[in-house]
């Protein structure tokens, strides 16, 4: 993402990542269903609270998105490999933040105890204001897990993608990373066994393990312990930035999935697929836009070989619309979508946004950061692939709004007036209404 155009794309990704909470190994921030024990403790890791490269500042924001102020304690700590990393109290009113340190790239763990844990969400956002790495990137802070899937890495020159691994626990973890490319599985010895000391963060350049490969998919598996993984995608051409974003984790391999939250605007849309299996996968693609759900004439079924990645150009299918992609395959695959928005104006540079496959919203889900660092607007993209669906937007400050999506369509809605809340980060909650799935 980038700061100057279009502003809404920044928040679209942060808002759409709500779905990831309910559809991947990421944290699930929703009320406990009847008959289960209440959530009384949680740890969320913000993997890329970076003060690098130069002219970069990042913020991790924790928010209590409950209808009433919750009791309990919230603390933050930097994962620097020291078992006695100091805990800093976070006083939520209803948000609190941790800022990056100049010239340092860090992961931050946000821990909670007590009733507040059930209503705590956290996001991170970083801004590089000038130079070849100029970008605005945002994403969720995530709960540790044993498995993470990505289809968004790049090892070509002009890209400085990095895989970030973070271990918030007091014990060491061991991680193995499997890599797939257009040429097949890449047996990178460095990734076969990655030790991750207690309360530490490791950063691995994708160029170093998959040099000159432009479509890299990864499976991160913790052989011991539980970790958080992220990919930082930065792109440049010479001394000019081509945008950057945090690549969100996507669903594990599956035959049917929806990649939700592609923003509106002029530019390109690309679906990235990876087949981790041992047989060919035949993949069919549909799109859901404000015009409806359909199979684009410009998109043909694609065969993805075993252990290989492939891309599908969806630029003509979406034109300038927002929406989602439906992926159906005869073999389990993983999928993510990349949007490169091309602004008008000689001095403006492209804006990069990634979207992951998710499950539909199944309960209340929260966003801690609802706007970019210096304001802007907040736009939410929703898709209803089956029946008409509705969601309720609520805020800790009393904002309340219902949005409806026509069956088999997508909408892109400016919700700024609902979520704006003074000088804070504009936290809000999205709750599905009714039984029709909504993404």
Tab-separated table of C-alpha atoms in Angstrom:
chain	number	residue	atom	x	y	z
A	1	UNK	CA	0.000	0.000	0.000
A	2	UNK	CA	0.990	3.596	-0.415
A	3	UNK	CA	-0.177	6.802	1.176
A	4	UNK	CA	-1.144	9.187	-1.600
A	5	UNK	CA	-3.509	7.253	-3.888
A	6	UNK	CA	-5.964	5.842	-3.361
A	7	UNK	CA	-6.356	6.289	0.369
A	8	UNK	CA	-9.219	3.813	0.650
A	9	UNK	CA	-7.097	0.896	-0.551
A	10	UNK	CA	-5.073	1.120	2.622
A	11	UNK	CA	-8.051	0.572	4.833
A	12	UNK	CA	-9.737	-1.929	2.530
A	13	UNK	CA	-6.953	-4.408	3.219
A	14	UNK	CA	-6.943	-3.797	6.950
A	15	UNK	CA	-10.726	-4.087	7.077
A	16	UNK	CA	-10.947	-7.134	4.832
A	17	UNK	CA	-8.393	-8.929	6.977
A	18	UNK	CA	-11.247	-9.275	9.455
A	19	UNK	CA	-12.246	-12.294	7.405
A	20	UNK	CA	-8.817	-13.801	7.888
A	21	UNK	CA	-9.469	-13.937	11.609
A	22	UNK	CA	-12.180	-16.488	10.903
A	23	UNK	CA	-10.545	-18.264	7.983
A	24	UNK	CA	-6.894	-19.111	8.671
A	25	UNK	CA	-4.430	-19.894	11.387
A	26	UNK	CA	-4.773	-16.270	12.482
A	27	UNK	CA	-6.418	-15.199	15.718
A	28	UNK	CA	-10.166	-15.576	16.017
A	29	UNK	CA	-11.543	-12.459	17.623
A	30	UNK	CA	-15.177	-13.130	18.309
A	31	UNK	CA	-17.421	-13.860	21.238
A	32	UNK	CA	-17.206	-17.375	22.632
A	33	UNK	CA	-20.206	-19.518	21.566
A	34	UNK	CA	-22.559	-20.876	24.201
A	35	UNK	CA	-21.185	-23.831	26.091
A	36	UNK	CA	-17.516	-22.948	25.730
A	37	UNK	CA	-15.137	-21.436	28.238
A	38	UNK	CA	-14.682	-17.657	27.949
A	39	UNK	CA	-11.426	-16.287	26.580
A	40	UNK	CA	-9.356	-14.963	29.485
A	41	UNK	CA	-5.857	-14.718	27.983
A	42	UNK	CA	-4.391	-14.051	24.547
A	43	UNK	CA	-1.160	-13.194	22.751
A	44	UNK	CA	-1.089	-11.324	19.457
A	45	UNK	CA	2.161	-10.792	17.557
A	46	UNK	CA	2.773	-7.812	15.258
A	47	UNK	CA	5.671	-9.180	13.180
A	48	UNK	CA	6.846	-6.074	11.290
A	49	UNK	CA	6.901	-3.000	13.536
A	50	UNK	CA	9.765	-1.604	11.513
A	51	UNK	CA	11.874	1.536	11.706
A	52	UNK	CA	13.708	0.409	8.555
A	53	UNK	CA	14.359	1.254	5.752
A	54	UNK	CA	15.149	4.949	6.241
A	55	UNK	CA	12.168	7.291	6.556
A	56	UNK	CA	9.994	4.461	7.920
A	57	UNK	CA	7.789	4.608	10.994
A	58	UNK	CA	5.435	1.875	12.173
A	59	UNK	CA	2.751	1.563	14.825
A	60	UNK	CA	1.111	-1.443	16.460
A	61	UNK	CA	-2.341	-0.609	17.830
A	62	UNK	CA	-4.326	-2.695	20.321
A	63	UNK	CA	-8.034	-1.985	20.740
A	64	UNK	CA	-10.770	-3.072	23.117
A	65	UNK	CA	-13.721	-3.359	20.724
A	66	UNK	CA	-16.266	-4.553	23.274
A	67	UNK	CA	-19.545	-2.715	23.743
A	68	UNK	CA	-18.384	-1.803	27.260
A	69	UNK	CA	-14.899	-1.199	28.621
A	70	UNK	CA	-13.367	-4.512	29.664
A	71	UNK	CA	-11.357	-5.248	32.785
A	72	UNK	CA	-7.976	-6.956	32.803
A	73	UNK	CA	-4.393	-6.156	31.835
A	74	UNK	CA	-2.705	-5.658	28.466
A	75	UNK	CA	1.075	-5.508	28.033
A	76	UNK	CA	3.517	-5.301	25.141
A	77	UNK	CA	7.034	-6.660	24.729
A	78	UNK	CA	9.634	-6.565	21.971
A	79	UNK	CA	10.715	-9.985	20.701
A	80	UNK	CA	14.466	-9.368	20.761
A	81	UNK	CA	15.669	-12.798	21.904
A	82	UNK	CA	15.951	-11.814	25.556
A	83	UNK	CA	13.884	-14.035	27.835
A	84	UNK	CA	13.476	-11.116	30.205
A	85	UNK	CA	12.300	-8.587	27.633
A	86	UNK	CA	10.521	-5.928	29.729
A	87	UNK	CA	6.737	-5.808	29.694
A	88	UNK	CA	5.227	-2.384	29.046
A	89	UNK	CA	1.649	-1.768	30.217
A	90	UNK	CA	-0.872	-0.714	27.565
A	91	UNK	CA	-3.774	1.362	28.886
A	92	UNK	CA	-6.608	0.995	26.407
A	93	UNK	CA	-8.907	4.002	26.039
A	94	UNK	CA	-10.152	2.163	23.975
A	95	UNK	CA	-6.852	1.914	22.048
A	96	UNK	CA	-3.141	2.014	22.883
A	97	UNK	CA	-0.114	1.837	20.611
A	98	UNK	CA	3.511	0.792	20.360
A	99	UNK	CA	5.718	2.808	18.004
A	100	UNK	CA	8.721	1.564	16.067
A	101	UNK	CA	12.271	2.569	16.950
A	102	UNK	CA	14.395	4.352	14.360
A	103	UNK	CA	16.721	2.039	12.376
A	104	UNK	CA	15.323	-1.116	14.019
A	105	UNK	CA	13.029	-3.822	12.654
A	106	UNK	CA	11.147	-5.535	15.463
A	107	UNK	CA	8.268	-7.829	16.277
A	108	UNK	CA	5.994	-6.859	19.161
A	109	UNK	CA	3.934	-9.254	21.278
A	110	UNK	CA	0.722	-7.901	22.835
A	111	UNK	CA	-0.523	-10.064	25.714
A	112	UNK	CA	-3.772	-9.779	27.654
A	113	UNK	CA	-5.217	-11.347	30.784
A	114	UNK	CA	-8.765	-11.148	32.071
A	115	UNK	CA	-12.071	-10.374	30.322
A	116	UNK	CA	-10.373	-7.855	28.010
A	117	UNK	CA	-8.770	-10.783	26.149
A	118	UNK	CA	-12.113	-11.690	24.573
A	119	UNK	CA	-12.489	-8.227	23.006
A	120	UNK	CA	-8.864	-7.433	22.128
A	121	UNK	CA	-7.787	-6.935	18.514
A	122	UNK	CA	-4.520	-5.531	17.191
A	123	UNK	CA	-3.241	-4.281	13.836
A	124	UNK	CA	0.029	-2.819	12.587
A	125	UNK	CA	0.752	-0.160	9.985
A	126	UNK	CA	4.044	1.180	8.635
A	127	UNK	CA	4.778	4.126	6.380
A	128	UNK	CA	7.920	4.852	4.382
A	129	UNK	CA	7.517	8.427	3.234
A	130	UNK	CA	10.162	8.764	0.510
A	131	UNK	CA	12.732	6.927	-1.587
A	132	UNK	CA	12.662	3.665	-3.557
A	133	UNK	CA	10.844	1.844	-0.714
A	134	UNK	CA	8.086	4.438	-0.300
A	135	UNK	CA	4.962	2.549	0.777
A	136	UNK	CA	2.155	2.278	3.281
A	137	UNK	CA	1.647	-1.266	4.600
A	138	UNK	CA	-0.859	-2.675	7.043
A	139	UNK	CA	-1.999	-5.982	8.474
A	140	UNK	CA	-3.264	-7.899	11.471
A	141	UNK	CA	-1.338	-8.874	14.562
A	142	UNK	CA	-1.779	-12.622	14.826
A	143	UNK	CA	-1.942	-15.424	17.373
A	144	UNK	CA	0.871	-18.017	17.256
A	145	UNK	CA	0.133	-21.193	15.291
A	146	UNK	CA	1.970	-24.212	13.911
A	147	UNK	CA	1.184	-23.666	10.202
A	148	UNK	CA	1.144	-20.658	7.866
A	149	UNK	CA	0.517	-20.590	4.103
A	150	UNK	CA	1.494	-17.843	1.625
A	151	UNK	CA	1.278	-17.424	-2.160
A	152	UNK	CA	2.817	-13.970	-2.361
A	153	UNK	CA	6.626	-14.079	-2.259
A	154	UNK	CA	9.015	-12.822	-4.942
A	155	UNK	CA	12.758	-13.376	-5.312
A	156	UNK	CA	13.475	-11.235	-8.374
A	157	UNK	CA	15.811	-8.270	-8.473
A	158	UNK	CA	13.863	-5.101	-7.714
A	159	UNK	CA	11.985	-6.894	-4.929
A	160	UNK	CA	13.117	-6.933	-1.314
A	161	UNK	CA	10.626	-9.466	0.003
A	162	UNK	CA	11.372	-10.926	3.405
A	163	UNK	CA	9.878	-13.818	5.369
A	164	UNK	CA	9.450	-12.844	9.025
A	165	UNK	CA	9.251	-15.508	11.750
A	166	UNK	CA	8.453	-14.571	15.344
A	167	UNK	CA	8.333	-16.698	18.492
A	168	UNK	CA	6.668	-15.011	21.493
A	169	UNK	CA	7.005	-18.037	23.806
A	170	UNK	CA	9.490	-18.517	26.639
A	171	UNK	CA	10.782	-21.689	24.943
A	172	UNK	CA	12.636	-22.176	21.646
A	173	UNK	CA	10.868	-23.227	18.445
A	174	UNK	CA	12.058	-25.072	15.338
A	175	UNK	CA	10.568	-24.151	11.969
A	176	UNK	CA	10.711	-25.740	8.519
A	177	UNK	CA	9.718	-23.848	5.357
A	178	UNK	CA	8.618	-25.485	2.090
A	179	UNK	CA	8.932	-23.362	-1.062
A	180	UNK	CA	7.103	-23.800	-4.390
A	181	UNK	CA	7.985	-21.931	-7.594
A	182	UNK	CA	6.916	-21.976	-11.282
A	183	UNK	CA	9.682	-24.567	-11.773
A	184	UNK	CA	8.610	-26.859	-8.947
A	185	UNK	CA	9.531	-27.327	-5.316
A	186	UNK	CA	12.641	-25.434	-4.223
A	187	UNK	CA	14.710	-27.376	-1.701
A	188	UNK	CA	16.406	-24.441	0.013
A	189	UNK	CA	18.722	-25.966	2.674
A	190	UNK	CA	18.605	-22.789	4.772
A	191	UNK	CA	14.842	-23.183	5.232
A	192	UNK	CA	14.759	-26.891	6.092
A	193	UNK	CA	15.453	-26.255	9.779
A	194	UNK	CA	15.246	-22.697	11.095
A	195	UNK	CA	15.899	-22.380	14.844
A	196	UNK	CA	13.814	-19.660	16.467
A	197	UNK	CA	14.966	-18.830	19.995
A	198	UNK	CA	12.487	-17.880	22.691
A	199	UNK	CA	10.996	-14.386	22.361
A	200	UNK	CA	12.833	-13.668	19.116
A	201	UNK	CA	12.299	-12.623	15.502
A	202	UNK	CA	14.110	-13.888	12.387
A	203	UNK	CA	14.053	-12.181	8.980
A	204	UNK	CA	14.982	-14.148	5.822
A	205	UNK	CA	15.389	-12.525	2.410
A	206	UNK	CA	13.428	-14.422	-0.248
A	207	UNK	CA	15.964	-13.364	-2.884
A	208	UNK	CA	18.585	-15.359	-0.959
A	209	UNK	CA	16.588	-18.613	-0.973
A	210	UNK	CA	14.721	-18.286	-4.309
A	211	UNK	CA	16.886	-16.001	-6.470
A	212	UNK	CA	15.319	-14.507	-9.615
A	213	UNK	CA	12.017	-16.359	-9.100
A	214	UNK	CA	8.952	-14.166	-9.476
A	215	UNK	CA	6.174	-16.325	-8.003
A	216	UNK	CA	7.045	-17.981	-4.701
A	217	UNK	CA	4.613	-19.793	-2.389
A	218	UNK	CA	5.509	-20.963	1.106
A	219	UNK	CA	4.335	-23.259	3.882
A	220	UNK	CA	5.773	-22.450	7.296
A	221	UNK	CA	5.506	-25.349	9.755
A	222	UNK	CA	6.626	-25.249	13.381
A	223	UNK	CA	8.117	-28.630	14.223
A	224	UNK	CA	8.115	-27.520	17.857
A	225	UNK	CA	6.406	-24.575	19.490
A	226	UNK	CA	4.043	-22.102	17.825
A	227	UNK	CA	5.104	-19.065	15.803
A	228	UNK	CA	3.797	-16.159	13.747
A	229	UNK	CA	4.884	-15.762	10.112
A	230	UNK	CA	4.552	-12.860	7.676
A	231	UNK	CA	5.906	-11.761	4.303
A	232	UNK	CA	6.910	-8.150	3.704
A	233	UNK	CA	6.627	-7.383	-0.033
A	234	UNK	CA	8.465	-4.261	-1.258
A	235	UNK	CA	8.822	-3.466	-4.964
A	236	UNK	CA	10.897	-0.901	-6.821
A	237	UNK	CA	12.078	0.059	-10.282
A	238	UNK	CA	15.457	1.752	-10.144
A	239	UNK	CA	15.136	4.494	-7.548
A	240	UNK	CA	11.324	4.578	-7.758
A	241	UNK	CA	8.892	2.703	-5.543
A	242	UNK	CA	6.313	0.319	-6.991
A	243	UNK	CA	4.536	-0.021	-3.657
A	244	UNK	CA	4.626	-2.459	-0.788
A	245	UNK	CA	2.349	-4.469	1.470
A	246	UNK	CA	2.255	-7.175	4.100
A	247	UNK	CA	1.178	-10.414	2.418
A	248	UNK	CA	-1.556	-11.898	4.647
A	249	UNK	CA	-1.580	-15.620	5.437
A	250	UNK	CA	-4.041	-17.553	3.304
A	251	UNK	CA	-6.115	-20.704	3.787
A	252	UNK	CA	-4.446	-24.136	3.818
A	253	UNK	CA	-4.764	-26.088	0.538
A	254	UNK	CA	-8.405	-26.634	-0.398
A	255	UNK	CA	-10.560	-27.320	-3.462
A	256	UNK	CA	-12.953	-24.368	-3.008
A	257	UNK	CA	-12.028	-20.931	-1.680
A	258	UNK	CA	-12.896	-17.251	-1.911
A	259	UNK	CA	-10.183	-14.591	-2.127
A	260	UNK	CA	-11.947	-11.508	-0.781
A	261	UNK	CA	-11.261	-7.800	-0.569
A	262	UNK	CA	-9.815	-6.705	-3.913
A	263	UNK	CA	-10.075	-2.889	-3.942
A	264	UNK	CA	-11.522	-0.700	-6.686
A	265	UNK	CA	-9.430	1.469	-8.986
A	266	UNK	CA	-7.482	1.456	-12.247
A	267	UNK	CA	-4.665	-1.082	-12.418
A	268	UNK	CA	-3.925	-4.799	-12.597
A	269	UNK	CA	-5.289	-7.788	-10.673
A	270	UNK	CA	-3.398	-11.075	-10.533
A	271	UNK	CA	-4.412	-14.352	-8.909
A	272	UNK	CA	-1.463	-16.396	-7.608
A	273	UNK	CA	-1.954	-20.163	-7.238
A	274	UNK	CA	0.233	-22.896	-5.773
A	275	UNK	CA	-0.252	-26.648	-5.980
A	276	UNK	CA	1.515	-28.427	-3.088
A	277	UNK	CA	0.275	-31.850	-4.183
A	278	UNK	CA	1.808	-34.584	-6.328
A	279	UNK	CA	-0.690	-34.448	-9.218
A	280	UNK	CA	-1.845	-31.774	-11.658
A	281	UNK	CA	-4.539	-29.371	-10.437
A	282	UNK	CA	-7.142	-28.020	-12.860
A	283	UNK	CA	-8.383	-24.668	-11.548
A	284	UNK	CA	-11.480	-22.701	-12.601
A	285	UNK	CA	-11.987	-19.064	-11.632
A	286	UNK	CA	-15.044	-16.841	-11.174
A	287	UNK	CA	-15.221	-13.224	-10.021
A	288	UNK	CA	-17.784	-11.414	-7.867
A	289	UNK	CA	-18.101	-7.701	-8.641
A	290	UNK	CA	-20.861	-5.084	-8.267
A	291	UNK	CA	-22.073	-6.349	-11.686
A	292	UNK	CA	-22.532	-9.900	-10.415
A	293	UNK	CA	-20.852	-13.305	-10.215
A	294	UNK	CA	-19.567	-14.766	-13.475
A	295	UNK	CA	-16.778	-16.573	-15.306
A	296	UNK	CA	-14.852	-13.943	-17.295
A	297	UNK	CA	-14.409	-14.684	-20.995
A	298	UNK	CA	-10.811	-13.495	-20.654
A	299	UNK	CA	-10.004	-16.165	-18.027
A	300	UNK	CA	-9.613	-19.814	-19.002
A	301	UNK	CA	-9.152	-22.806	-16.665
A	302	UNK	CA	-5.515	-23.194	-15.689
A	303	UNK	CA	-3.486	-26.329	-15.028
A	304	UNK	CA	-1.050	-26.020	-12.133
A	305	UNK	CA	1.607	-28.725	-12.094
A	306	UNK	CA	2.576	-30.606	-8.927
A	307	UNK	CA	4.749	-28.515	-6.632
A	308	UNK	CA	4.403	-25.489	-8.911
A	309	UNK	CA	2.969	-21.970	-8.855
A	310	UNK	CA	0.980	-20.187	-11.564
A	311	UNK	CA	-0.613	-16.784	-12.126
A	312	UNK	CA	-3.933	-15.764	-13.670
A	313	UNK	CA	-4.427	-12.236	-15.052
A	314	UNK	CA	-7.782	-10.883	-13.830
A	315	UNK	CA	-7.264	-7.268	-14.912
A	316	UNK	CA	-9.890	-7.313	-17.689
A	317	UNK	CA	-12.332	-9.248	-15.522
A	318	UNK	CA	-12.344	-6.626	-12.767
A	319	UNK	CA	-11.662	-3.537	-14.877
A	320	UNK	CA	-11.834	-0.889	-12.090
A	321	UNK	CA	-14.251	-2.785	-9.807
A	322	UNK	CA	-13.777	-4.055	-6.266
A	323	UNK	CA	-14.743	-7.604	-5.406
A	324	UNK	CA	-13.644	-11.184	-4.775
A	325	UNK	CA	-12.416	-14.276	-6.638
A	326	UNK	CA	-13.941	-17.764	-6.391
A	327	UNK	CA	-11.376	-20.527	-6.937
A	328	UNK	CA	-12.491	-24.108	-7.636
A	329	UNK	CA	-9.961	-26.882	-8.224
A	330	UNK	CA	-10.019	-30.655	-8.592
A	331	UNK	CA	-6.991	-30.824	-6.272
A	332	UNK	CA	-6.237	-28.781	-3.122
A	333	UNK	CA	-4.407	-25.525	-3.919
A	334	UNK	CA	-3.579	-22.273	-2.147
A	335	UNK	CA	-4.447	-18.847	-3.546
A	336	UNK	CA	-3.913	-15.122	-3.010
A	337	UNK	CA	-4.603	-12.062	-5.161
A	338	UNK	CA	-2.428	-9.053	-5.891
A	339	UNK	CA	-3.807	-5.657	-6.906
A	340	UNK	CA	-1.488	-3.043	-8.397
A	341	UNK	CA	-3.364	0.252	-8.606
A	342	UNK	CA	-1.954	2.692	-11.159
A	343	UNK	CA	-2.631	6.339	-10.241
A	344	UNK	CA	-2.946	9.228	-12.661
A	345	UNK	CA	-0.329	11.935	-12.296
A	346	UNK	CA	3.348	12.039	-13.172
A	347	UNK	CA	4.692	12.107	-9.616
A	348	UNK	CA	2.509	9.332	-8.219
A	349	UNK	CA	3.666	5.725	-7.998
A	350	UNK	CA	1.736	2.413	-8.040
A	351	UNK	CA	-0.110	1.152	-4.960
A	352	UNK	CA	0.208	-2.543	-4.014
A	353	UNK	CA	-2.436	-4.501	-2.080
A	354	UNK	CA	-2.608	-8.245	-1.306
A	355	UNK	CA	-5.758	-10.239	-0.466
A	356	UNK	CA	-5.937	-13.787	0.923
A	357	UNK	CA	-8.435	-16.631	0.752
A	358	UNK	CA	-10.755	-16.646	3.769
A	359	UNK	CA	-13.789	-18.353	5.207
A	360	UNK	CA	-16.977	-16.287	5.505
A	361	UNK	CA	-17.504	-14.225	8.619
A	362	UNK	CA	-18.986	-16.465	11.296
A	363	UNK	CA	-19.194	-13.990	14.184
A	364	UNK	CA	-18.203	-10.541	15.351
A	365	UNK	CA	-14.722	-9.585	14.130
A	366	UNK	CA	-12.755	-6.447	14.917
A	367	UNK	CA	-10.333	-4.014	13.307
A	368	UNK	CA	-7.995	-1.893	15.416
A	369	UNK	CA	-6.805	0.553	12.719
A	370	UNK	CA	-9.509	2.121	10.546
A	371	UNK	CA	-7.478	4.836	8.817
A	372	UNK	CA	-4.029	5.675	7.517
A	373	UNK	CA	-1.556	7.699	9.630
A	374	UNK	CA	-2.731	11.150	8.502
A	375	UNK	CA	-6.444	10.489	8.092
A	376	UNK	CA	-8.184	9.573	4.863
A	377	UNK	CA	-11.319	7.493	4.428
A	378	UNK	CA	-12.301	3.962	5.430
A	379	UNK	CA	-13.825	1.728	2.759
A	380	UNK	CA	-15.123	-1.801	3.401
A	381	UNK	CA	-15.424	-4.354	0.576
A	382	UNK	CA	-18.052	-7.088	1.059
A	383	UNK	CA	-18.988	-10.033	-1.166
A	384	UNK	CA	-22.009	-12.387	-0.998
A	385	UNK	CA	-21.457	-15.403	-3.319
A	386	UNK	CA	-24.703	-17.207	-2.451
A	387	UNK	CA	-27.645	-15.255	-0.984
A	388	UNK	CA	-28.208	-11.629	-0.030
A	389	UNK	CA	-26.257	-10.818	3.130
A	390	UNK	CA	-25.990	-8.072	5.718
A	391	UNK	CA	-23.462	-6.955	8.313
A	392	UNK	CA	-23.587	-4.525	11.207
A	393	UNK	CA	-20.739	-2.053	11.744
A	394	UNK	CA	-20.323	-0.928	15.363
A	395	UNK	CA	-17.680	1.104	17.176
A	396	UNK	CA	-16.659	1.507	20.831
A	397	UNK	CA	-17.794	5.147	20.591
A	398	UNK	CA	-21.359	4.179	19.644
A	399	UNK	CA	-21.274	4.133	15.845
A	400	UNK	CA	-23.815	1.745	14.323
A	401	UNK	CA	-24.649	0.997	10.679
A	402	UNK	CA	-26.086	-1.902	8.693
A	403	UNK	CA	-24.780	-2.739	5.217
A	404	UNK	CA	-26.515	-5.080	2.755
A	405	UNK	CA	-25.021	-6.982	-0.169
A	406	UNK	CA	-27.157	-8.261	-3.053
A	407	UNK	CA	-26.881	-11.997	-3.729
A	408	UNK	CA	-23.894	-12.905	-5.938
A	409	UNK	CA	-22.498	-9.391	-5.889
A	410	UNK	CA	-19.825	-7.297	-4.157
A	411	UNK	CA	-20.035	-3.783	-2.754
A	412	UNK	CA	-17.429	-1.200	-1.805
A	413	UNK	CA	-18.789	1.123	0.888
A	414	UNK	CA	-17.293	4.226	2.479
A	415	UNK	CA	-17.865	3.747	6.226
A	416	UNK	CA	-15.777	6.731	7.376
A	417	UNK	CA	-18.699	8.602	8.947
A	418	UNK	CA	-19.558	5.531	11.033
A	419	UNK	CA	-16.090	4.592	12.312
A	420	UNK	CA	-14.483	8.038	12.679
A	421	UNK	CA	-13.692	8.632	16.356
A	422	UNK	CA	-11.669	11.765	17.125
A	423	UNK	CA	-7.902	11.432	16.891
A	424	UNK	CA	-7.735	7.711	17.645
A	425	UNK	CA	-7.224	4.804	15.259
A	426	UNK	CA	-10.961	4.373	14.478
A	427	UNK	CA	-11.482	0.770	15.716
A	428	UNK	CA	-14.665	-1.007	14.686
A	429	UNK	CA	-16.424	-4.380	14.612
A	430	UNK	CA	-18.145	-6.162	11.709
A	431	UNK	CA	-20.875	-8.672	12.650
A	432	UNK	CA	-22.712	-10.780	10.054
A	433	UNK	CA	-26.519	-10.761	10.186
A	434	UNK	CA	-28.485	-13.779	8.950
A	435	UNK	CA	-27.309	-17.095	7.527
A	436	UNK	CA	-26.044	-16.183	4.041
A	437	UNK	CA	-22.227	-16.258	3.871
A	438	UNK	CA	-20.514	-12.901	3.538
A	439	UNK	CA	-16.823	-12.185	2.966
